């Protein structure tokens, strides 16, 4: 029941967040509040998964460890692929979902459970490595997009605005002029004017 409530709360939060994102203008001051709410519900749900997994490994029914293994692996892989750009939250979530299962499986003590605990530990370590890789790739992509946007607006050699940069600057000048006269002075310093026309 608790997991259902936390999961439903997370779904409602995501819907509200998407609705807030569609409102213009987006206020960056709201971002930490949304991030905290998402992190709290993600970690809460992960803790619930961890409790269910531990309980499943400690139960006497032999089918339950198989079910909770699928549950933990499914939750962990989904969490890593979806929110690895927030590595601390993702790491905490997969740790909370996996460590109780590892401890409970090891506590059972039989050879199969020890093997499962070992496999879970290896996959947890690889999960942390995957989080790091995905985070670094996402970071590189964001930096590359920023650099490409800068190159699209500025001439790298002179650091002056190029066509896109001038177009954006011209738009703001026109908006400020409010119907008044605007003077535009063009200087062709390098002889490329015939090529660019």
CSV table of C-alpha atoms in Angstrom, one decimal, residues 14-155:
chain,number,residue,atom,x,y,z
A,14,UNK,CA,5.6,14.5,-12.7
A,15,UNK,CA,2.3,15.6,-14.2
A,16,UNK,CA,2.3,18.8,-12.2
A,17,UNK,CA,5.9,19.4,-13.1
A,18,UNK,CA,5.2,19.0,-16.8
A,19,UNK,CA,2.2,21.4,-16.5
A,20,UNK,CA,4.5,23.9,-14.7
A,21,UNK,CA,7.1,23.5,-17.5
A,22,UNK,CA,4.5,24.4,-20.1
A,23,UNK,CA,3.7,27.6,-18.4
A,24,UNK,CA,5.7,30.6,-19.6
A,25,UNK,CA,8.0,32.1,-18.5
A,26,UNK,CA,9.7,29.3,-16.5
A,27,UNK,CA,11.2,30.6,-13.2
A,28,UNK,CA,14.5,29.0,-12.4
A,29,UNK,CA,13.9,29.7,-8.7
A,30,UNK,CA,11.3,26.9,-8.7
A,31,UNK,CA,13.9,24.3,-10.0
A,32,UNK,CA,15.3,23.4,-6.5
A,33,UNK,CA,11.9,22.8,-5.1
A,34,UNK,CA,10.9,20.5,-7.9
A,35,UNK,CA,14.2,18.7,-7.7
A,36,UNK,CA,13.9,18.1,-4.0
A,37,UNK,CA,10.3,16.8,-4.4
A,38,UNK,CA,11.4,14.4,-7.2
A,39,UNK,CA,14.4,13.2,-5.1
A,40,UNK,CA,12.4,12.6,-2.0
A,41,UNK,CA,9.8,10.5,-3.8
A,42,UNK,CA,12.4,8.6,-5.8
A,43,UNK,CA,14.3,7.8,-2.6
A,44,UNK,CA,11.1,6.9,-0.8
A,45,UNK,CA,10.1,4.5,-3.5
A,46,UNK,CA,13.5,3.0,-3.6
A,47,UNK,CA,13.4,2.4,0.1
A,48,UNK,CA,10.1,0.7,-0.3
A,49,UNK,CA,11.5,-1.5,-3.1
A,50,UNK,CA,14.4,-2.4,-0.8
A,51,UNK,CA,12.1,-3.4,2.0
A,52,UNK,CA,9.9,-5.5,-0.3
A,53,UNK,CA,13.1,-7.2,-1.7
A,54,UNK,CA,14.5,-7.9,1.8
A,55,UNK,CA,11.1,-9.3,2.9
A,56,UNK,CA,11.0,-11.5,-0.2
A,57,UNK,CA,14.4,-13.0,0.4
A,58,UNK,CA,13.6,-13.7,4.1
A,59,UNK,CA,10.2,-15.3,3.2
A,60,UNK,CA,9.9,-19.1,3.2
A,61,UNK,CA,8.2,-19.2,-0.2
A,62,UNK,CA,10.9,-20.2,-2.8
A,63,UNK,CA,9.2,-18.2,-5.6
A,64,UNK,CA,9.5,-14.9,-3.8
A,65,UNK,CA,13.3,-14.4,-4.3
A,66,UNK,CA,12.8,-14.9,-8.0
A,67,UNK,CA,10.1,-12.2,-8.1
A,68,UNK,CA,12.0,-9.7,-6.0
A,69,UNK,CA,15.1,-10.3,-8.1
A,70,UNK,CA,13.2,-9.2,-11.2
A,71,UNK,CA,11.7,-6.3,-9.2
A,72,UNK,CA,15.1,-5.0,-8.0
A,73,UNK,CA,16.8,-5.4,-11.4
A,74,UNK,CA,13.8,-3.7,-13.2
A,75,UNK,CA,13.7,-0.8,-10.8
A,76,UNK,CA,17.4,-0.3,-10.8
A,77,UNK,CA,17.9,-0.4,-14.5
A,78,UNK,CA,14.9,1.9,-15.1
A,79,UNK,CA,16.2,4.4,-12.5
A,80,UNK,CA,19.7,4.4,-13.8
A,81,UNK,CA,18.6,5.0,-17.4
A,82,UNK,CA,16.0,7.6,-16.5
A,83,UNK,CA,17.7,9.9,-13.9
A,84,UNK,CA,21.4,9.2,-14.2
A,85,UNK,CA,21.9,13.0,-14.8
A,86,UNK,CA,21.3,13.3,-11.1
A,87,UNK,CA,24.0,10.9,-9.9
A,88,UNK,CA,23.6,11.3,-6.2
A,89,UNK,CA,19.8,10.7,-6.2
A,90,UNK,CA,20.3,7.8,-8.6
A,91,UNK,CA,23.1,6.2,-6.6
A,92,UNK,CA,21.1,6.6,-3.4
A,93,UNK,CA,18.0,5.1,-5.0
A,94,UNK,CA,19.7,2.0,-6.4
A,95,UNK,CA,21.6,1.6,-3.2
A,96,UNK,CA,18.4,1.7,-1.1
A,97,UNK,CA,16.7,-0.7,-3.4
A,98,UNK,CA,19.6,-3.2,-3.7
A,99,UNK,CA,21.5,-3.3,-0.4
A,100,UNK,CA,18.6,-4.6,1.7
A,101,UNK,CA,18.2,-7.4,-0.8
A,102,UNK,CA,21.9,-8.2,-0.6
A,103,UNK,CA,21.9,-8.3,3.2
A,104,UNK,CA,18.7,-10.4,3.3
A,105,UNK,CA,20.0,-12.9,0.7
A,106,UNK,CA,23.4,-13.2,2.5
A,107,UNK,CA,21.5,-13.7,5.8
A,108,UNK,CA,19.7,-16.7,4.4
A,109,UNK,CA,23.1,-18.4,4.2
A,110,UNK,CA,22.5,-21.1,1.6
A,111,UNK,CA,24.7,-21.3,-1.5
A,112,UNK,CA,22.1,-20.0,-3.9
A,113,UNK,CA,21.3,-17.0,-1.8
A,114,UNK,CA,25.0,-16.2,-1.3
A,115,UNK,CA,25.4,-16.4,-5.1
A,116,UNK,CA,22.4,-14.1,-5.6
A,117,UNK,CA,23.9,-11.6,-3.0
A,118,UNK,CA,27.2,-11.7,-4.9
A,119,UNK,CA,25.5,-11.1,-8.3
A,120,UNK,CA,23.5,-8.2,-6.8
A,121,UNK,CA,26.7,-6.7,-5.4
A,122,UNK,CA,28.4,-6.9,-8.7
A,123,UNK,CA,25.4,-5.4,-10.5
A,124,UNK,CA,25.2,-2.6,-7.9
A,125,UNK,CA,28.8,-1.7,-8.5
A,126,UNK,CA,28.3,-1.8,-12.3
A,127,UNK,CA,25.2,0.4,-11.7
A,128,UNK,CA,27.3,3.0,-10.1
A,129,UNK,CA,29.7,2.9,-13.0
A,130,UNK,CA,26.9,3.2,-15.5
A,131,UNK,CA,25.5,6.2,-13.6
A,132,UNK,CA,29.0,7.8,-13.8
A,133,UNK,CA,29.3,7.1,-17.5
A,134,UNK,CA,25.7,8.4,-18.3
A,135,UNK,CA,26.3,11.5,-16.2
A,136,UNK,CA,29.6,12.3,-17.9
A,137,UNK,CA,28.0,11.7,-21.4
A,138,UNK,CA,25.1,14.0,-20.5
A,139,UNK,CA,27.4,16.6,-19.2
A,140,UNK,CA,29.5,16.5,-22.3
A,141,UNK,CA,26.4,16.8,-24.5
A,142,UNK,CA,25.2,19.9,-22.6
A,143,UNK,CA,28.6,21.5,-22.9
A,144,UNK,CA,28.8,20.7,-26.6
A,145,UNK,CA,25.3,22.2,-27.2
A,146,UNK,CA,26.3,25.3,-25.3
A,147,UNK,CA,29.5,25.6,-27.3
A,148,UNK,CA,27.7,25.1,-30.6
A,149,UNK,CA,25.1,27.7,-29.7
A,150,UNK,CA,28.0,30.1,-28.9
A,151,UNK,CA,29.6,29.3,-32.2
A,152,UNK,CA,26.3,29.9,-34.0
A,153,UNK,CA,26.1,33.4,-32.6
A,154,UNK,CA,29.8,34.5,-32.6
A,155,UNK,CA,32.6,34.4,-35.1
